[in-house]
Short mmCIF file of C-alpha atoms and ligand atoms in Angstrom, two decimals:
data_model
loop_
_atom_site.label_atom_id
_atom_site.label_comp_id
_atom_site.label_asym_id
_atom_site.label_seq_id
_atom_site.Cartn_x
_atom_site.Cartn_y
_atom_site.Cartn_z
CA MET A 89 0.00 0.00 0.00
CA LEU A 90 1.17 3.54 -0.75
CA LEU A 91 0.87 6.28 1.91
CA ALA A 92 1.50 9.95 1.10
CA PHE A 93 2.61 12.29 3.89
CA GLU A 94 1.56 15.86 3.19
CA LEU A 95 4.52 17.68 4.73
CA SER A 96 4.52 21.08 6.36
CA GLY A 97 6.28 23.84 4.43
CA GLU A 98 7.75 25.25 7.65
CA HIS A 99 11.11 23.62 6.98
CA SER A 100 12.72 22.06 3.91
CA THR A 101 14.32 18.94 5.50
CA ILE A 102 13.01 18.35 9.06
CA PRO A 103 9.43 17.17 8.15
CA ARG A 104 10.71 14.41 5.81
CA SER A 105 13.32 13.24 8.35
CA GLU A 106 10.69 13.19 11.09
CA VAL A 107 8.44 10.84 9.09
CA LEU A 108 11.31 8.49 8.14
CA ALA A 109 12.73 8.36 11.69
CA SER A 110 9.25 7.71 13.14
CA LEU A 111 8.64 4.81 10.74
CA GLU A 112 12.08 3.40 11.59
CA SER A 113 11.46 3.64 15.31
CA LEU A 114 8.12 1.82 14.88
CA GLU A 115 10.16 -0.89 13.09
CA VAL A 116 7.88 -0.70 10.08
CA ASP A 117 8.82 -2.52 6.85
CA PHE A 118 8.79 0.29 4.27
CA HIS A 119 10.59 1.91 1.42
CA ILE A 120 10.42 5.35 -0.18
CA HIS A 121 8.29 5.29 -3.34
CA ILE A 122 8.87 8.97 -4.31
CA SER A 123 10.08 11.99 -2.38
CA LEU A 124 8.60 15.23 -3.74
CA ASP A 125 8.54 18.81 -2.51
CA GLY A 126 5.91 18.86 0.26
CA CYS A 127 5.01 15.19 -0.12
CA LEU A 128 6.72 11.93 0.80
CA ILE A 129 5.20 8.71 -0.57
CA ILE A 130 6.17 5.46 1.08
CA GLU A 131 5.29 1.86 0.34
CA LEU A 132 4.26 -0.17 3.37
CA GLU A 133 4.06 -3.90 3.90
CA ASN A 134 2.40 -3.90 7.33
CA ASN A 135 -1.02 -2.96 8.65
CA ALA A 136 -1.24 0.67 7.52
CA SER A 137 -4.27 1.73 9.58
CA GLU A 138 -2.52 1.06 12.91
CA ILE A 139 0.60 2.91 11.73
CA VAL A 140 -1.46 5.88 10.52
CA ARG A 141 -3.28 5.99 13.88
CA ILE A 142 0.01 6.11 15.82
CA LEU A 143 1.72 8.60 13.51
CA ALA A 144 -1.27 10.98 13.43
CA LYS A 145 -0.89 11.35 17.21
CA ARG A 146 2.88 11.66 17.10
CA LEU A 147 4.08 13.71 14.13
CA ALA A 148 4.60 17.46 14.36
CA MET A 149 5.49 18.57 10.84
CA THR A 150 3.00 16.62 8.69
CA HIS A 151 -0.49 17.93 7.90
CA HIS A 152 -2.25 14.83 6.56
CA ILE A 153 -1.60 11.17 5.76
CA ILE A 154 -3.25 9.96 2.56
CA GLU A 155 -3.88 6.44 1.29
CA VAL A 156 -2.79 6.84 -2.34
CA LEU A 157 -5.29 5.80 -5.03
CA GLY A 158 -3.41 7.22 -8.01
CA ILE A 159 -0.33 9.18 -9.10
CA GLY A 160 -0.60 11.11 -12.35
CA GLY A 161 0.78 13.96 -14.39
CA PRO A 162 0.20 17.67 -13.68
CA GLU A 163 -2.16 18.53 -16.56
CA GLU A 164 -5.93 18.68 -16.21
CA ASN A 165 -6.57 15.80 -18.66
CA GLU A 166 -3.97 13.61 -16.91
CA ILE A 167 -5.62 14.31 -13.54
CA PHE A 168 -9.06 13.40 -14.92
CA ASP A 169 -7.77 10.13 -16.38
CA MET A 170 -6.07 9.28 -13.09
CA VAL A 171 -9.16 10.02 -10.95
CA THR A 172 -11.51 8.28 -13.42
CA ASN A 173 -9.34 5.15 -13.37
CA ALA A 174 -8.83 5.10 -9.58
CA LYS A 175 -10.50 2.12 -7.86
CA ILE A 176 -13.05 3.71 -5.53
CA ASP A 177 -15.71 1.87 -3.58
CA LEU A 178 -17.86 4.46 -1.91
CA ASP A 179 -20.95 3.72 0.18
CA SER A 180 -20.96 6.99 2.13
CA THR A 181 -20.78 10.75 1.60
CA TYR A 182 -17.56 12.39 0.41
CA SER A 183 -15.80 15.71 -0.17
CA VAL A 184 -12.85 16.59 -2.41
CA ARG A 185 -10.00 18.95 -1.50
CA VAL A 186 -7.28 20.02 -3.91
CA LYS A 187 -4.05 21.40 -2.48
CA ARG A 188 -1.27 23.05 -4.45
CA VAL A 189 2.26 22.87 -3.01
CA ARG A 190 3.91 26.28 -3.48
CA ASP A 191 3.30 27.39 -7.10
CA TYR A 192 3.93 24.12 -8.90
CA SER A 193 0.56 24.27 -10.68
CA LYS A 194 -1.49 27.06 -12.23
CA ILE A 195 -4.74 25.04 -12.21
CA ASP A 196 -7.67 26.67 -10.37
CA THR A 197 -8.02 24.37 -7.32
CA ALA A 198 -11.67 25.27 -6.59
CA LEU A 199 -12.64 24.50 -10.18
CA LEU A 200 -10.74 21.21 -10.03
CA GLU A 201 -12.60 20.24 -6.84
CA ARG A 202 -15.91 20.79 -8.63
CA LEU A 203 -14.80 18.89 -11.74
CA ILE A 204 -13.63 15.87 -9.71
CA GLY A 205 -16.91 16.06 -7.78
CA GLY A 206 -18.61 15.84 -11.20
CA ILE A 207 -16.85 12.52 -11.95
CA PHE A 208 -18.09 11.12 -8.61
CA PHE A 209 -21.61 12.51 -9.13
CA LYS A 210 -21.88 10.60 -12.43
CA ARG A 211 -21.07 7.42 -10.50
CA GLY A 212 -23.94 8.09 -8.11
CA PHE A 213 -21.79 9.11 -5.08
CA HIS A 214 -23.17 11.75 -2.68
CA ALA A 215 -21.16 14.81 -1.74
CA ASP A 216 -21.32 16.41 1.71
CA LEU A 217 -18.94 19.34 2.03
CA LYS A 218 -19.64 19.92 5.75
CA TYR A 219 -19.64 16.43 7.28
CA PRO A 220 -18.28 13.99 4.71
CA LYS A 221 -17.63 10.41 5.84
CA LYS A 222 -14.70 10.13 3.39
CA GLN A 223 -12.41 12.93 2.23
CA PHE A 224 -10.51 12.74 -1.02
CA ARG A 225 -7.37 14.84 -1.46
CA LEU A 226 -5.47 15.76 -4.56
CA LEU A 227 -1.99 17.24 -4.21
CA LEU A 228 -0.33 19.17 -7.00
CA THR A 229 3.45 19.26 -6.75
CA GLU A 230 6.62 18.96 -8.87
CA ASN A 231 5.06 17.78 -12.16
CA LYS A 232 2.88 15.23 -10.40
CA SER A 233 -0.65 14.93 -9.06
CA ILE A 234 -1.29 12.60 -6.14
CA PHE A 235 -4.83 11.48 -5.48
CA GLY A 236 -6.04 9.57 -2.44
CA ILE A 237 -8.30 9.21 0.51
CA LEU A 238 -7.58 10.94 3.80
CA ALA A 239 -6.33 8.33 6.30
CA GLY A 240 -5.24 10.61 9.17
CA SER A 241 -4.71 14.26 10.12
CA ILE A 242 -2.40 15.84 12.65
CA ASP A 243 -4.06 18.18 15.17
CA ARG A 244 -1.67 21.08 14.76
CA SER A 245 -3.83 23.52 16.74
CA ALA A 246 -2.61 21.82 19.96
CA PHE A 247 0.91 23.16 19.27
CA GLU A 248 -0.40 26.72 19.28
CA THR A 249 -1.78 26.28 22.80
CA ARG A 250 1.62 25.04 24.01
CA LYS A 251 3.62 27.98 22.65
CA PRO A 252 6.22 28.99 25.28
CA HIS A 253 4.41 32.16 26.44
CA TYR A 254 1.16 30.24 27.10
CA LYS A 255 2.90 27.82 29.48
CA PRO A 256 2.69 28.32 33.27
CA PHE A 257 6.42 29.10 33.38
CA PHE A 258 7.92 31.18 30.57
CA TYR A 259 11.50 32.16 29.89
CA PRO A 260 12.67 33.56 26.53
CA GLY A 261 14.90 31.81 24.00
CA VAL A 262 13.22 28.43 23.77
CA LEU A 263 12.31 26.15 20.86
CA MET A 264 8.79 26.18 19.43
CA PRO A 265 6.85 23.01 20.43
CA LYS A 266 6.48 21.78 16.82
CA VAL A 267 10.25 21.92 16.28
CA ALA A 268 10.91 20.30 19.68
CA LEU A 269 8.55 17.38 18.91
CA ALA A 270 9.93 16.89 15.39
CA LEU A 271 13.44 16.66 16.87
CA VAL A 272 12.26 14.20 19.53
CA ASN A 273 10.90 12.00 16.72
CA ILE A 274 14.13 12.36 14.71
CA ALA A 275 16.05 11.17 17.82
CA LYS A 276 14.03 7.89 17.74
CA PRO A 277 13.45 7.45 21.51
CA GLY A 278 12.93 3.94 22.89
CA LYS A 279 11.59 4.33 26.43
CA ASN A 280 13.41 7.44 27.64
CA LEU A 281 14.99 10.64 26.35
CA LEU A 282 17.53 12.97 28.01
CA ASP A 283 17.85 16.75 27.67
CA PRO A 284 20.90 17.75 29.76
CA PHE A 285 20.31 21.51 29.07
CA CYS A 286 16.57 21.36 29.69
CA GLY A 287 15.86 24.97 30.75
CA THR A 288 12.10 25.39 31.07
CA GLY A 289 11.47 21.85 29.80
CA GLY A 290 10.14 22.60 26.30
CA ILE A 291 11.67 19.45 24.77
CA LEU A 292 10.72 17.36 27.83
CA VAL A 293 7.05 18.39 27.59
CA GLU A 294 6.78 17.41 23.90
CA GLY A 295 8.47 14.01 24.35
CA GLY A 296 6.49 13.36 27.54
CA LEU A 297 3.17 14.05 25.81
CA ILE A 298 3.82 11.26 23.28
CA GLY A 299 4.57 8.80 26.07
CA PHE A 300 8.32 8.75 26.76
CA HIS A 301 10.00 8.99 30.17
CA MET A 302 11.83 12.31 30.03
CA ILE A 303 15.03 13.08 31.93
CA GLY A 304 16.18 16.68 32.26
CA GLY A 305 19.13 18.49 33.79
CA ASP A 306 20.08 22.16 34.13
CA MET A 307 22.36 24.34 36.25
CA GLN A 308 19.88 27.12 37.01
CA ARG A 309 17.57 26.26 39.89
CA LYS A 310 14.90 28.79 38.91
CA LEU A 311 14.65 27.21 35.44
CA LEU A 312 14.52 23.68 36.87
CA LEU A 313 11.64 24.78 39.12
CA GLY A 314 10.01 26.33 36.04
CA ALA A 315 10.51 23.06 34.13
CA LYS A 316 8.85 21.18 37.03
CA THR A 317 5.86 23.56 36.92
CA ASN A 318 5.49 23.05 33.16
CA LEU A 319 5.94 19.26 33.28
CA ASP A 320 3.40 18.91 36.13
CA HIS A 321 0.96 21.09 34.21
CA TYR A 322 1.07 18.68 31.24
CA ASP A 323 1.12 15.63 33.55
CA VAL A 324 4.04 13.88 31.86
CA ASP A 325 6.45 11.26 33.22
CA TYR A 326 9.79 12.90 34.08
CA SER A 327 12.90 13.07 36.29
CA LEU A 328 14.79 16.34 36.80
CA MET A 329 18.33 16.81 38.10
CA TYR A 330 20.34 19.84 39.12
CA GLN A 331 23.52 18.94 37.30
CA ASP A 332 26.31 20.03 35.01
CA ALA A 333 25.85 18.65 31.49
CA CYS A 334 29.61 18.00 31.49
CA ARG A 335 29.20 15.62 34.49
CA ILE A 336 25.94 13.79 34.01
CA ALA A 337 24.82 11.71 37.01
CA LEU A 338 23.78 8.69 34.94
CA LEU A 339 25.38 5.31 34.22
CA ASP A 340 27.14 4.53 30.93
CA ASN A 341 24.92 3.32 28.03
CA CYS A 342 21.57 3.87 29.76
CA VAL A 343 19.79 6.52 27.69
CA ASP A 344 17.77 5.71 24.52
CA ALA A 345 17.95 9.17 22.93
CA VAL A 346 19.08 12.75 23.55
CA VAL A 347 17.64 16.02 22.23
CA THR A 348 19.23 19.16 23.56
CA ASP A 349 19.51 22.89 22.95
CA PRO A 350 22.58 24.15 24.87
CA PRO A 351 23.24 27.87 25.33
CA TYR A 352 24.74 29.63 22.30
CA GLY A 353 26.78 32.08 24.36
CA ARG A 354 24.22 34.85 23.76
CA SER A 355 21.33 35.33 26.24
CA ALA A 356 21.16 31.92 28.01
CA ALA A 357 23.68 31.45 30.84
CA VAL A 358 26.80 29.42 30.08
CA LYS A 359 27.83 27.52 33.22
CA ALA A 360 31.30 26.49 32.09
CA GLU A 361 34.82 27.86 31.74
CA SER A 362 34.13 28.60 28.04
CA MET A 363 31.79 27.61 25.20
CA GLU A 364 34.47 25.21 23.90
CA HIS A 365 34.61 23.47 27.30
CA LEU A 366 30.82 23.28 27.43
CA LEU A 367 30.44 21.82 23.93
CA ALA A 368 33.35 19.35 24.18
CA GLY A 369 32.50 18.31 27.77
CA SER A 370 28.77 17.84 27.24
CA LEU A 371 29.19 15.91 23.98
CA LYS A 372 31.65 13.57 25.71
CA GLU A 373 29.15 12.95 28.52
CA ILE A 374 26.18 12.54 26.17
CA PHE A 375 28.22 9.94 24.26
CA ARG A 376 29.00 8.09 27.50
CA VAL A 377 25.41 7.87 28.78
CA LEU A 378 23.80 7.09 25.38
CA LYS A 379 23.23 3.43 24.40
CA ARG A 380 25.15 2.12 21.37
CA GLY A 381 23.41 2.63 18.00
CA LYS A 382 21.24 5.44 19.45
CA ARG A 383 20.87 9.08 18.44
CA ALA A 384 21.59 12.49 19.95
CA VAL A 385 20.11 15.61 18.33
CA PHE A 386 22.36 18.51 19.31
CA ILE A 387 21.53 22.15 18.52
CA SER A 388 24.25 24.79 18.28
CA GLU A 389 25.07 28.05 16.66
CA ARG A 390 28.68 27.15 15.86
CA PRO A 391 29.96 23.98 14.14
CA ILE A 392 30.36 21.08 16.60
CA GLU A 393 31.54 18.30 14.26
CA GLU A 394 35.07 18.35 15.65
CA PHE A 395 33.88 17.98 19.29
CA ALA A 396 31.26 15.39 18.31
CA HIS A 397 33.68 13.22 16.34
CA LYS A 398 36.30 13.49 19.07
CA ALA A 399 33.69 12.22 21.55
CA GLY A 400 33.13 9.19 19.24
CA PHE A 401 29.92 10.20 17.41
CA LYS A 402 29.25 9.98 13.70
CA THR A 403 27.03 12.61 12.09
CA VAL A 404 24.05 10.99 10.34
CA GLU A 405 22.02 14.08 9.38
CA PHE A 406 22.30 17.84 9.45
CA HIS A 407 19.53 20.47 9.36
CA SER A 408 19.83 24.22 9.40
CA GLN A 409 17.08 26.42 10.84
CA ARG A 410 17.08 30.17 10.33
CA VAL A 411 15.57 31.82 13.42
CA HIS A 412 16.22 35.45 12.49
CA LYS A 413 18.75 37.62 10.63
CA SER A 414 21.57 36.97 13.09
CA LEU A 415 20.75 33.46 14.34
CA THR A 416 20.71 30.21 12.37
CA ARG A 417 20.46 27.03 14.43
CA ARG A 418 22.65 24.11 13.38
CA ILE A 419 20.87 20.85 14.15
CA SER A 420 23.26 17.89 14.14
CA VAL A 421 21.86 14.37 14.31
CA LEU A 422 24.61 12.23 15.84
CA GLU A 423 24.81 8.48 16.32
CA LYS A 424 26.86 6.46 18.81
CA PRO A 425 28.34 3.60 16.71
C1 SAM B 521 18.96 27.51 25.33
S1 SAM B 521 18.62 27.16 27.00
C2 SAM B 521 17.61 25.74 26.87
C3 SAM B 521 16.24 26.06 26.53
C4 SAM B 521 15.31 24.85 26.68
N1 SAM B 521 15.29 24.07 25.46
C5 SAM B 521 13.91 25.28 27.11
O1 SAM B 521 12.93 24.71 26.59
O2 SAM B 521 13.76 26.13 27.96
C6 SAM B 521 20.12 26.52 27.62
C7 SAM B 521 20.08 26.04 29.05
O3 SAM B 521 21.35 25.49 29.39
C8 SAM B 521 21.59 25.72 30.78
N2 SAM B 521 23.01 25.53 31.08
C9 SAM B 521 24.05 26.36 30.87
N3 SAM B 521 25.21 25.78 31.25
C10 SAM B 521 24.90 24.52 31.69
C11 SAM B 521 25.66 23.41 32.19
N4 SAM B 521 26.98 23.47 32.30
N5 SAM B 521 24.99 22.30 32.50
C12 SAM B 521 23.64 22.20 32.39
N6 SAM B 521 22.86 23.22 31.94
C13 SAM B 521 23.49 24.36 31.59
C14 SAM B 521 21.07 27.12 31.01
O4 SAM B 521 20.76 27.30 32.36
C15 SAM B 521 19.84 27.14 30.09
O5 SAM B 521 18.68 26.80 30.79
#
């Protein structure tokens, strides 16, 4: 079966990586069918409905998951042929939505919705635009049209309510919840996840809400207390420690994943002799506590490859996120061999 993930346009590489890492951590048998701008199509062997149900609750940077019924060309006649030939068994009401990714197509999407509705009408199917039982979606991107039935949607409004300034404890300079959750998924947690620079607990809240045991550490007591307030508010499973990220009070090889956003040497306090000491020392400790074959997602403003490789890590992915004119976050996905 083919599943299309309608990716968010908020970032060019993170949404795709999040989907792939999530499928890998669910140990799903899959391969990539096509990877297009704004849409990743994968072929699945297993029970797709259970996987869709889990991913719809877990992903941050996907809008919808579609069960693919046809893939066609970008022209109107090619789309009609594709939809006309798609195998559709419909015993309930339906609606049709057409979505254009960026400006890949010039076709009038509202007109296309009506024309596709016309094909279904001729087959005796009943439309219901307000409360349809089945929703068809057509995506127009990169010289392709992808047609299918909506299998799952991500409730992205929940992220708005968890924006840092709506939380019980707020402190500036934190990640947005959507980014934090996408990075948690990219880290592929097993049972637990560590953030040794946890601050107000933004990463811990997101990972905790999807069911992982979250472990946080920080060297500012007021922020740890703030993290506790936030974590209690969202009722997640956590442990917090007042500790130096360069001397983590955990055994070797005991953590399933790490996602962390250390200070950049700007506004957030740096509790170390220097930034170099902090980066080198924390990466060495993260390497020690992480289990073999597991991932650490490490955010920085400056390159950290040298420190990471010295600690023993290999870099498996890299993402760059522009925050504003003078700050671009470097997101390194590291693996302990
Ligand atoms: C960019 S902030 C983290 C923001 C966090 N992601 C949040 O949601 O609030 C960096 C944090 O690192 C902490 N920190 C600085 N030096 C540290 C050290 N040596 N060990 C542990 N934490 C440290 C700071 O107190 C600060 O809370």
